[in-house]
Structures are given as C-alpha cells and as structure tokens.
Short mmCIF file of C-alpha atoms in Angstrom, two decimals:
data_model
loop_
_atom_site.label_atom_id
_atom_site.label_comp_id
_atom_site.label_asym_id
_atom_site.label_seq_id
_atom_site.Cartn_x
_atom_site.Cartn_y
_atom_site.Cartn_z
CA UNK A 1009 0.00 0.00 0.00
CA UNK A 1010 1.69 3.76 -0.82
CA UNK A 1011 1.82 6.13 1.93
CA UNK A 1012 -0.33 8.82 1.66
CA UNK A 1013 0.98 12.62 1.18
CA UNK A 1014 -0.13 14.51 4.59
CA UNK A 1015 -1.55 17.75 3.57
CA UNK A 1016 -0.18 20.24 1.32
CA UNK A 1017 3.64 19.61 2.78
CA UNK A 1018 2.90 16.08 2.96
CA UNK A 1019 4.81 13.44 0.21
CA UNK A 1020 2.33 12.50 -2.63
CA UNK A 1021 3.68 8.70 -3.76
CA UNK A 1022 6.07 8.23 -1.41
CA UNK A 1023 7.71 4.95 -0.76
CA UNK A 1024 6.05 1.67 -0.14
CA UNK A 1025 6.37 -0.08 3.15
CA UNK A 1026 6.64 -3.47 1.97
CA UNK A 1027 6.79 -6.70 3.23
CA UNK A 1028 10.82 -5.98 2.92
CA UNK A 1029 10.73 -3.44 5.38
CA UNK A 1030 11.20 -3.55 9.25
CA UNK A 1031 7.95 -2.56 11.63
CA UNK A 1032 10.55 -0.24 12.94
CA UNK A 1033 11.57 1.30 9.82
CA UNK A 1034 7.66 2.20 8.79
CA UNK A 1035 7.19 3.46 11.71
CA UNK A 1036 10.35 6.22 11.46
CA UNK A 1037 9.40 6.69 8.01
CA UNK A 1038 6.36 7.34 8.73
CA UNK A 1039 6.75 9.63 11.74
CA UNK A 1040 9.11 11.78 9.57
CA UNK A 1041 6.33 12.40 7.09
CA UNK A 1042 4.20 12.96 9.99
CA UNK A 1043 6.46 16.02 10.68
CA UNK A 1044 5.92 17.45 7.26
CA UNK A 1045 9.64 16.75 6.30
CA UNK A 1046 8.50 15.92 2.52
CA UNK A 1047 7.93 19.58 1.21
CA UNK A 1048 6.18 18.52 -2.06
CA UNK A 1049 3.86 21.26 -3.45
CA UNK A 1050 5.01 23.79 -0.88
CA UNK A 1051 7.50 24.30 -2.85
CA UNK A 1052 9.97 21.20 -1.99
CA UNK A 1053 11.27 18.73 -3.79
CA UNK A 1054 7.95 16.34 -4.54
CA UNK A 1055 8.67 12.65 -2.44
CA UNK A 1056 11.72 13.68 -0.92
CA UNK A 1057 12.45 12.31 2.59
CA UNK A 1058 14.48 13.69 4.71
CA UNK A 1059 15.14 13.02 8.68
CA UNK A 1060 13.95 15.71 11.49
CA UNK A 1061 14.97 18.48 12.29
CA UNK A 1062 16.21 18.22 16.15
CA UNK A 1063 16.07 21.20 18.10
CA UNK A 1064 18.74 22.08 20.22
CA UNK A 1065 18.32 21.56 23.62
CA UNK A 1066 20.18 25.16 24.28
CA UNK A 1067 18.41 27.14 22.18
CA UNK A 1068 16.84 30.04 24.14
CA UNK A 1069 13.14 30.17 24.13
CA UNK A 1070 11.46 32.44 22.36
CA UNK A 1071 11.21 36.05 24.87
CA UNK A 1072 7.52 36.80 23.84
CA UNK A 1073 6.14 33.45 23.26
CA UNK A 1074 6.13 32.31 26.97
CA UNK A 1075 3.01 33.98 27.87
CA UNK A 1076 2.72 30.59 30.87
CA UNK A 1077 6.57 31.36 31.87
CA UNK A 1078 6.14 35.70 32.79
CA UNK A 1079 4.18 35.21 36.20
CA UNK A 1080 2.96 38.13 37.87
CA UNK A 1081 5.95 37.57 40.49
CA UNK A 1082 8.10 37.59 37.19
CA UNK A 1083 6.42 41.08 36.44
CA UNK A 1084 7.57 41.91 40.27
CA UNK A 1085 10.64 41.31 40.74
CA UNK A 1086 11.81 42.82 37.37
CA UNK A 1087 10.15 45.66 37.67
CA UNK A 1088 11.44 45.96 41.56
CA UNK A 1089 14.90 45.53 40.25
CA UNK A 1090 14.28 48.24 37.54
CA UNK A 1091 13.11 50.67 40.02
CA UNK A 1092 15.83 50.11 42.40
CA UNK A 1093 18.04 50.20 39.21
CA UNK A 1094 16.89 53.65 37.75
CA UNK A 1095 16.51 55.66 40.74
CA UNK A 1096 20.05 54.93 41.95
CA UNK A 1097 22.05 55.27 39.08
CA UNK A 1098 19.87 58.70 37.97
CA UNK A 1099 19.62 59.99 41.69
CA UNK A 1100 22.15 62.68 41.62
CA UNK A 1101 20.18 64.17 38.48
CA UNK A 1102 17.35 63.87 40.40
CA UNK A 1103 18.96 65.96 43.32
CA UNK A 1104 19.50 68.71 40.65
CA UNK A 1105 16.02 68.78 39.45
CA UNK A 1106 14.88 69.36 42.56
CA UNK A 1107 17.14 72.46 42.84
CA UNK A 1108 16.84 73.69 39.63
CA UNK A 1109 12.63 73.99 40.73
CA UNK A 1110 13.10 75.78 43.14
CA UNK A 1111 10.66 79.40 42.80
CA UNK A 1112 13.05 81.27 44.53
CA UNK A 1113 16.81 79.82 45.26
CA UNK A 1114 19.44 81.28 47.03
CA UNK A 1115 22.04 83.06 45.29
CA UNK A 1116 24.45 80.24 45.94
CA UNK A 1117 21.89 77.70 44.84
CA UNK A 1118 20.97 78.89 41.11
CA UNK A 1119 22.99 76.96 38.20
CA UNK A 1120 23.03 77.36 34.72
CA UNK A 1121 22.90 73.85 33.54
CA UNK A 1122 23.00 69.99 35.16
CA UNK A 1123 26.92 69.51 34.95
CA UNK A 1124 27.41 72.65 36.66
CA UNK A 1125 25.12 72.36 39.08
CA UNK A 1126 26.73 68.80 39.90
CA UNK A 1127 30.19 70.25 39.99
CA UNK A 1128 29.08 73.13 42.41
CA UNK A 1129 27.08 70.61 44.83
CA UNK A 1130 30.28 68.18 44.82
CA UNK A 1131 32.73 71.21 45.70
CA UNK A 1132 30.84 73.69 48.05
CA UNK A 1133 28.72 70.30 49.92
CA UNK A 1134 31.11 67.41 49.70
CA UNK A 1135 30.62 64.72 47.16
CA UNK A 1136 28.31 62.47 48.60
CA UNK A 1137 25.84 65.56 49.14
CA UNK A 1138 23.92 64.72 45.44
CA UNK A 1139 23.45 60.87 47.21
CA UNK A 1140 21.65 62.11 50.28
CA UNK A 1141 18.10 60.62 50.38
CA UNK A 1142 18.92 57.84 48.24
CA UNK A 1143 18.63 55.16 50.68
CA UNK A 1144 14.72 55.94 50.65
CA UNK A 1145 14.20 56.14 47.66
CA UNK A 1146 15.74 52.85 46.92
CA UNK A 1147 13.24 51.00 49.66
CA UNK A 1148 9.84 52.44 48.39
CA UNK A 1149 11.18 52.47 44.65
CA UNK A 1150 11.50 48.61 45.23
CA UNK A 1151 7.88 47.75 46.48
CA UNK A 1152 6.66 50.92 43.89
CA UNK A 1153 7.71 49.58 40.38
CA UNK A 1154 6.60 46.01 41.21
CA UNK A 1155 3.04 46.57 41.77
CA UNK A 1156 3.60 49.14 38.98
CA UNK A 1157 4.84 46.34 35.90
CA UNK A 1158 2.83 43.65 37.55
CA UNK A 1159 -0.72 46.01 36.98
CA UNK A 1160 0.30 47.19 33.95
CA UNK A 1161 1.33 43.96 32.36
CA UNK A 1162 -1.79 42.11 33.63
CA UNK A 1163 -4.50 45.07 32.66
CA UNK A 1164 -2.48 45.69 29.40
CA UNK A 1165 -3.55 42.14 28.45
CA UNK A 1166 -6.71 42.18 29.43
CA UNK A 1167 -8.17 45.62 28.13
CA UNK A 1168 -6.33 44.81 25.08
CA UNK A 1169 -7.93 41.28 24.64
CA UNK A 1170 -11.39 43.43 24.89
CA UNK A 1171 -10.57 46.16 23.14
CA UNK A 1172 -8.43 44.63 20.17
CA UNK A 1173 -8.77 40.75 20.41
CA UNK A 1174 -5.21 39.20 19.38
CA UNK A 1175 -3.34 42.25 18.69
CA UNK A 1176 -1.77 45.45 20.49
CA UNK A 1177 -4.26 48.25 21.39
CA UNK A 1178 -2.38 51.74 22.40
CA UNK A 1179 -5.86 52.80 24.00
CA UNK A 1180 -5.52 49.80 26.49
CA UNK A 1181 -1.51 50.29 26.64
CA UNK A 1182 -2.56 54.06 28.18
CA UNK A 1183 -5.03 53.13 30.24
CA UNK A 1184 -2.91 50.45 31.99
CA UNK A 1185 -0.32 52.37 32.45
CA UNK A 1186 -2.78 55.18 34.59
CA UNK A 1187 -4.40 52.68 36.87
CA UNK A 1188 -0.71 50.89 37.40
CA UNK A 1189 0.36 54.92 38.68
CA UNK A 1190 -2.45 55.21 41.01
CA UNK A 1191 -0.64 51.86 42.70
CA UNK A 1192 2.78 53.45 41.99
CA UNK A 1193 2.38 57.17 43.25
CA UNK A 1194 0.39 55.81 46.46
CA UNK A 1195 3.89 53.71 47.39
CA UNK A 1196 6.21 56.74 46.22
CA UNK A 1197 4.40 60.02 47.84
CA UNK A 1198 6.02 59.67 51.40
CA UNK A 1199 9.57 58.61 49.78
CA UNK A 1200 9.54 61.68 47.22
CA UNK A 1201 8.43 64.27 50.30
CA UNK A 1202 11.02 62.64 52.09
CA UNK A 1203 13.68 62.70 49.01
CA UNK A 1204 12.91 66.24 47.94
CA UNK A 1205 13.00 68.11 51.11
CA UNK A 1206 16.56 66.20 52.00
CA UNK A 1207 17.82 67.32 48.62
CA UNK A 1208 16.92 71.24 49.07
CA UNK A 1209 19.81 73.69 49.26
CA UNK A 1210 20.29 74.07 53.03
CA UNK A 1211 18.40 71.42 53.78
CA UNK A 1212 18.36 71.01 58.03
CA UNK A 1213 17.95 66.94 57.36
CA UNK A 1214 21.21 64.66 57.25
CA UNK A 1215 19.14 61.33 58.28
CA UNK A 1216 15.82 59.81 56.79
CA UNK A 1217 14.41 59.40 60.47
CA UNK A 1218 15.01 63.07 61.06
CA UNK A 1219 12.97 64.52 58.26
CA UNK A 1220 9.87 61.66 58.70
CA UNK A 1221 10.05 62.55 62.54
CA UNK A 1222 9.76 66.56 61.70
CA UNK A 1223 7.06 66.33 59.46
CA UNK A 1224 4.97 63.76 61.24
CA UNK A 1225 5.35 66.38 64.30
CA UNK A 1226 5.30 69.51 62.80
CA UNK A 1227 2.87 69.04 60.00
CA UNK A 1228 0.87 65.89 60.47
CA UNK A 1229 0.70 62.71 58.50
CA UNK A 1230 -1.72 64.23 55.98
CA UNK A 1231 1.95 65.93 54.76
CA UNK A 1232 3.28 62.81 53.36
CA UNK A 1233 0.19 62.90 50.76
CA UNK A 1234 -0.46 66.73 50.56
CA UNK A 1235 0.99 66.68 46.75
CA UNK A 1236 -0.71 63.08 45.62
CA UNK A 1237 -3.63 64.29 43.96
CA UNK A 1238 -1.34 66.46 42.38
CA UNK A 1239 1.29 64.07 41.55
CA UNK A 1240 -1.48 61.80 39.97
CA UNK A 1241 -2.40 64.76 37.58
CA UNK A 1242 1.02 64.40 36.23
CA UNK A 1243 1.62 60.99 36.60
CA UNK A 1244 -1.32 59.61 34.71
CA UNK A 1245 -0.96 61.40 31.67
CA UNK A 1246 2.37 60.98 31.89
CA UNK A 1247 2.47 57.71 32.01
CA UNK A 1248 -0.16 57.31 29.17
CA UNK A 1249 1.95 59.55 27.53
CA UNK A 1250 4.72 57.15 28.24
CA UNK A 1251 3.32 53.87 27.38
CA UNK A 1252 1.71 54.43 24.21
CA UNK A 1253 5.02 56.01 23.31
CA UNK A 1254 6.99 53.03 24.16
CA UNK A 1255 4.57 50.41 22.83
CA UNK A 1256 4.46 52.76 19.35
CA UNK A 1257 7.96 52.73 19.20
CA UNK A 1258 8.24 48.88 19.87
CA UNK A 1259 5.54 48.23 17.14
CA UNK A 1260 8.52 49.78 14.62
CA UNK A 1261 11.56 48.84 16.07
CA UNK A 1262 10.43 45.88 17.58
CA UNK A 1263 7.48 44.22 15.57
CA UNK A 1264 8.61 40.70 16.53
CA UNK A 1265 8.51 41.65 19.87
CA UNK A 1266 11.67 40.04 21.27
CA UNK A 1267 14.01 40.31 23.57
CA UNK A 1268 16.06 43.09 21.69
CA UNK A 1269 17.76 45.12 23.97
CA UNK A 1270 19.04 48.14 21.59
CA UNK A 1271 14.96 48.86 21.13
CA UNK A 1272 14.28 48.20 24.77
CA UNK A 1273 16.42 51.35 24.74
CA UNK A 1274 15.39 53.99 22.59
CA UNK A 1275 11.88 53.09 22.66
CA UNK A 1276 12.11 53.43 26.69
CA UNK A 1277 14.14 57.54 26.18
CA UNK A 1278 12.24 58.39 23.29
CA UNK A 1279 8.74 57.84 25.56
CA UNK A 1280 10.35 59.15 28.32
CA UNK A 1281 11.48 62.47 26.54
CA UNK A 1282 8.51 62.87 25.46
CA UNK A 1283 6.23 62.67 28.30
CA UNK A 1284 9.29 64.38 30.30
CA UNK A 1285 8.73 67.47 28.80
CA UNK A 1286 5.32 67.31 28.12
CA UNK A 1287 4.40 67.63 32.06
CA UNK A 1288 7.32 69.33 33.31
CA UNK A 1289 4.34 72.37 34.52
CA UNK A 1290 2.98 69.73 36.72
CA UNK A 1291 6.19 68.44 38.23
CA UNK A 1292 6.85 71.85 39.12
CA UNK A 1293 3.57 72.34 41.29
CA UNK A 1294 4.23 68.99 42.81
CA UNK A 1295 8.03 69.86 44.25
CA UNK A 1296 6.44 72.93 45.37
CA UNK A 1297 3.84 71.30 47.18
CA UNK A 1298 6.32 68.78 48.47
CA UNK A 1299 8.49 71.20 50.03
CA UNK A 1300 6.30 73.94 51.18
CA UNK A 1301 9.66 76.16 49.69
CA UNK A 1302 7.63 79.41 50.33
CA UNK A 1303 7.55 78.69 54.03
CA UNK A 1304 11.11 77.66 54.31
CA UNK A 1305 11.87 80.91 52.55
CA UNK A 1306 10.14 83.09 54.89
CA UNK A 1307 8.22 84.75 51.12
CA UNK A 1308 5.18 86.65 51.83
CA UNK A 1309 3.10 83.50 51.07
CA UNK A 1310 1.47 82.61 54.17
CA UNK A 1311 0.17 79.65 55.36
CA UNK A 1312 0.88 76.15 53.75
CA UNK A 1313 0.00 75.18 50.26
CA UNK A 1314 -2.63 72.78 49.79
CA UNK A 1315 -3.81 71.19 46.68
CA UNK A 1316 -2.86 71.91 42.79
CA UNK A 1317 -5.06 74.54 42.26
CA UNK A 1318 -3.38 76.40 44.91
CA UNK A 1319 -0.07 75.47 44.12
CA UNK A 1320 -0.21 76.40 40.18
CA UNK A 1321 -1.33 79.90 41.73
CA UNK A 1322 1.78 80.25 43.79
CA UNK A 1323 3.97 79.35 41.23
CA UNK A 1324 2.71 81.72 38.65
CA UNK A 1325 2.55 84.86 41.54
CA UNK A 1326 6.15 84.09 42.17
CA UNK A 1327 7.97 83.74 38.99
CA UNK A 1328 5.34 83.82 35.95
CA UNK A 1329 4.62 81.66 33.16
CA UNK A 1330 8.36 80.77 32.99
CA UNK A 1331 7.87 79.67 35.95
CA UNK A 1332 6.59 76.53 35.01
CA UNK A 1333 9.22 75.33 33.05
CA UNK A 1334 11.75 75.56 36.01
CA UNK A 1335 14.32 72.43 35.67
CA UNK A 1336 12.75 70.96 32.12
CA UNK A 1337 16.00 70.53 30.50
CA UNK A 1338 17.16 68.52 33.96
CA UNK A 1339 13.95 66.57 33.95
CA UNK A 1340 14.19 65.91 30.33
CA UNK A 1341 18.12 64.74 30.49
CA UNK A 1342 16.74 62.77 33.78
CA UNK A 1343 13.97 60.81 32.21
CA UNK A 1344 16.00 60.21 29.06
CA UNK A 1345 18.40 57.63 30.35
CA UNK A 1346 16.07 56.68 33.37
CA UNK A 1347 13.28 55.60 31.00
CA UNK A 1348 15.98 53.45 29.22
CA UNK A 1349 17.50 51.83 32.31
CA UNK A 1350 14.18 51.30 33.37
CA UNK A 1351 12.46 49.29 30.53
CA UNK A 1352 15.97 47.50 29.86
CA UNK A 1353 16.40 46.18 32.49
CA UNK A 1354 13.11 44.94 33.21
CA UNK A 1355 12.42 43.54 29.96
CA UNK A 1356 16.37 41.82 30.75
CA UNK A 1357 15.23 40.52 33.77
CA UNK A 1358 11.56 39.38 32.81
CA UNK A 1359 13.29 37.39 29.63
CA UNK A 1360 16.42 35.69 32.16
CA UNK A 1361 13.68 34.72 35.00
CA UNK A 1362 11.05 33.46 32.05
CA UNK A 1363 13.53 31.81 30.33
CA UNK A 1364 14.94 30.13 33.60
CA UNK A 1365 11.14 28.54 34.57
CA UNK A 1366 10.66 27.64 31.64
CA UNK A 1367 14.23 25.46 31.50
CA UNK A 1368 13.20 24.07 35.33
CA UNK A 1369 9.65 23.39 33.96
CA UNK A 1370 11.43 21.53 30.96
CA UNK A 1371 13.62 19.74 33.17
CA UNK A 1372 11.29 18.13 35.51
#
C-alpha cells in the first residue's frame, strides 16, 4: 500500500512499506512524514524524505512566546529591580532637578545647567551631598515599580484582549499604564516628600528618620500625601503619555517583539522624553507642594499650600509663566536615560527569570 501525502507539505507517492521493510523502519518513516519533512507542493522537492529536524536543547526560548513562563511575580521582581536600578544610578540628576525647581533659590543655589550644578554641589557640599536621600528612595522604589509592571502587564492584556482581540491596542496600553500609577504614586508620595526636602539647598535633614520625625510632628501625617492628587495629575498622563510612546515605538523597532535590547532602549528615552517634557508644569507644582519652599523661605506667602489649584497659583505669583518650566532641560536629560534603564532592564530581567522557569519546567 503507498503512503499517503499529509496535507499540502505532505509526500504524494512516497515509498512503499513493503513486506521488505522492518515494523521499525515504517514506523520512522512514517513519523518523519508525519512532521511534514516531505515539502512537495510547498515548494519542496515532490517525495523527498528527509530526517527531522532536532532542536537544540540550548536554544533560548522564544522572549515573547512564553506567555505561561512571565508570572505576575516575574512582572515583580523585574520591575522591583528596575526601580531600584533607575533611581540609583539617575539619583544625583534627580537631586538637581529638585534644585533647579526651586521658585526662589538662594544666590548660591541657582545653576546654569545639570553639569554645573553637579560640579558646584560636589565642591561647596562634599561629594556624597547629590546621594543624600537615596537610601529611601531605593526602599519604596522597590515595592513601587513592582506593583507598577505587575498592573500594567496584567490590565495591558486584558483591556487589550477586549478592546483589540489578538493584537496590540495603544488605547488599552494608556489606560494600563494610569491605573498601574495610582498603585505606583500611592507607594512613592512619602519617599519623594522625604527625598525632595533632603535634597533642598540648606536642607536642616542629614538622616531619613530626622525629616519623617519633623514632618509627622510639625505638619501631620496628611503631609506625606499633601501633593498626591497632584502628583497623579502628572503621573497619569504621563504615564499614558509614556506607554503608548513606548509600545508605538516597539511596534517599529520591535514588531517581533523580542528580547532586543538596543529597542528596549530607545523606545524606553524616546517615551520618556517625550512625556518628560510634556508635564514638566505639573512636576513643578508637585516639588512645590512637596516642600512647602515658600515657608522655608520666609516669602510673603502665608500659610501652607494645599492642593494643585493652589499650588499652580503660587507658582505663577512668584515667577510667571516661565515659571513653570523651572528644571525641564534637567527633567528631560533625567527621564531620558532613566526611561531606558528602566524598561531594559526589566524587559532583561523578565526574559532571564522566564527563560529560567521555563528550563526548570522543561527539566522536571
């Protein structure tokens, strides 16, 4: 009896298993057509057998194929590691942003531009003076960015499977991204009132346990969340902003959408650039509400500032439109590389701790 050709890749006429041939034999033969090793009308040469492929047991599995392999603890600890990752290595850019918002600096506090503002913190403060506050921003950036990935990545998937079934919707790629910062920015408010008032010029604060201590006392706990609502107006478009960007971005330099770190990359500065500039206005109000600077300043502001609305008033009474755009080119040069260390190294780590379940699973 002939074999029969399987499908349009099967072999049409192939050879007989006849009463010359092994069990064993037919049965290899056969499970190679099986595999649609004959190529026939495809485009193959018509009855030609040859022996399977075998794939190498080393070969890395495919990044964005292991949809059972990225947990939501995957999501968690990558993005923890990212956080910790970004805010360190970008923290003494942070320190000058902070300066560089301030409404009205002291004379021996107002720089031109980041590198000299670096250079003139390092020599007139000491060196480690741009570091100080970075040991809490490192714990809550930890906890921060892991519930921050670990929404986005599950709500990005599911809006998108309602939204556009099978394929990549930037409306659900925003709208994760705003519900993951209402998680993020509820973690990170204390840490950044705590961060920003230890990195003011003159700052009375050497120690993390001083500044918490002075103001739980002296203003109440409602402090360490007087600028979230505010922070939330910038964060979610911002990271809309920042997520459609990225996923944009990935759709061109990415469309496979592997683990390609080079993309990982520029897509992550390019979004963060972006979005970086686009809100600088509202990370203005924010430091300003974080460090009641008008106070500190003894300016004929009275009382403390409470809320966005009143805090976009006190910026424009104090130094006008311009005003607003305090510290952009920091905050831009900032989010540029903190973006990329950001996405890079999550989307590093989420392929290595994927692709190491997946080899346990395999090995079991």
């Amino acid at each position: 009896m002939e074999l029969e050709g399987r499908g349009a890749g099967g072999v049409a006429g192939g050879p007989a298993a006849g009463p010359g041939r092994s069990p064993g034999e037919s049965a290899l033969l056969d499970g190679w057509l099986q595999r649609g090793v004959g190529r026939g009308a495809s485009g193959g040469e018509a009855g030609a057998c040859r022996p399977p492929v075998r794939q190498d047991p080393d070969s890395s599995p495919d990044y964005e194929a292991l949809p059972a392999g990225a947990t939501v603890t995957t999501h968690m600890v990558a993005g923890a590691v990212a956080g910790i990752l970004e805010h360190c290595v970008m923290y003494p850019v942070d320190c000058v942003k902070t300066r560089m918002q301030s409404l009205q600096p002291d004379p021996a506090a107002r720089y031109r531009n980041v590198l000299e503002a670096l250079w003139r913190i390092i020599r007139t403060e000491g060196l480690w003076r741009p570091m100080r506050g970075l040991n809490v921003t490192a714990t809550g950036a930890g906890p921060a960015h892991a519930l921050y990935f670990a929404c986005y990545e599950k709500l990005k998937k599911t809006l998108s499977d309602v939204i556009h079934p099978g394929g990549n919707s930037h409306i659900a790629n925003g709208a994760a991204g705003c519900v993951a910062t209402l998680l993020h920015d509820a973690a990170m408010n204390p840490v950044e009132v705590v961060k920003q008032r230890m990195q003011m010029y003159n700052s009375p604060y050497h120690r993390v346990t001083d500044c918490v201590r002075a103001v739980w006392q002296n203003e109440g706990a409602g402090a360490f969340y007087r600028s979230y609502t505010t922070q939330l107006t910038m964060n979610v478009p911002f990271q809309a902003i920042h997520f459609m960007t990225y996923e944009f971005l990935q759709e061109h330099f990415n469309p496979q959408r592997r683990y390609n770190p080079s993309s990982h990359v520029l897509s992550g500065a390019c979004a963060g650039a972006v979005a970086a500039a686009a809100t600088t206005p509202l990370d203005v109000c924010k430091t300003l509400l974080n460090t009641q600077e008008s106070l500190a300043l003894n300016s004929n502001l009275t009382g403390h500032i409470t809320g966005m609305a009143s805090a976009f008033r006190t910026v424009y009474q104090v130094g006008g439109v311009t005003a607003y755009f305090r510290g952009v080119q920091a905050r831009v040069i900032y989010q540029i590389p903190s973006t990329a260390i950001a996405w890079s190294v999550y989307e590093f780590f989420k392929y290595l701790i994927t692709k190491r379940q997946e080899e346990w699973r395999a090995g079991k």
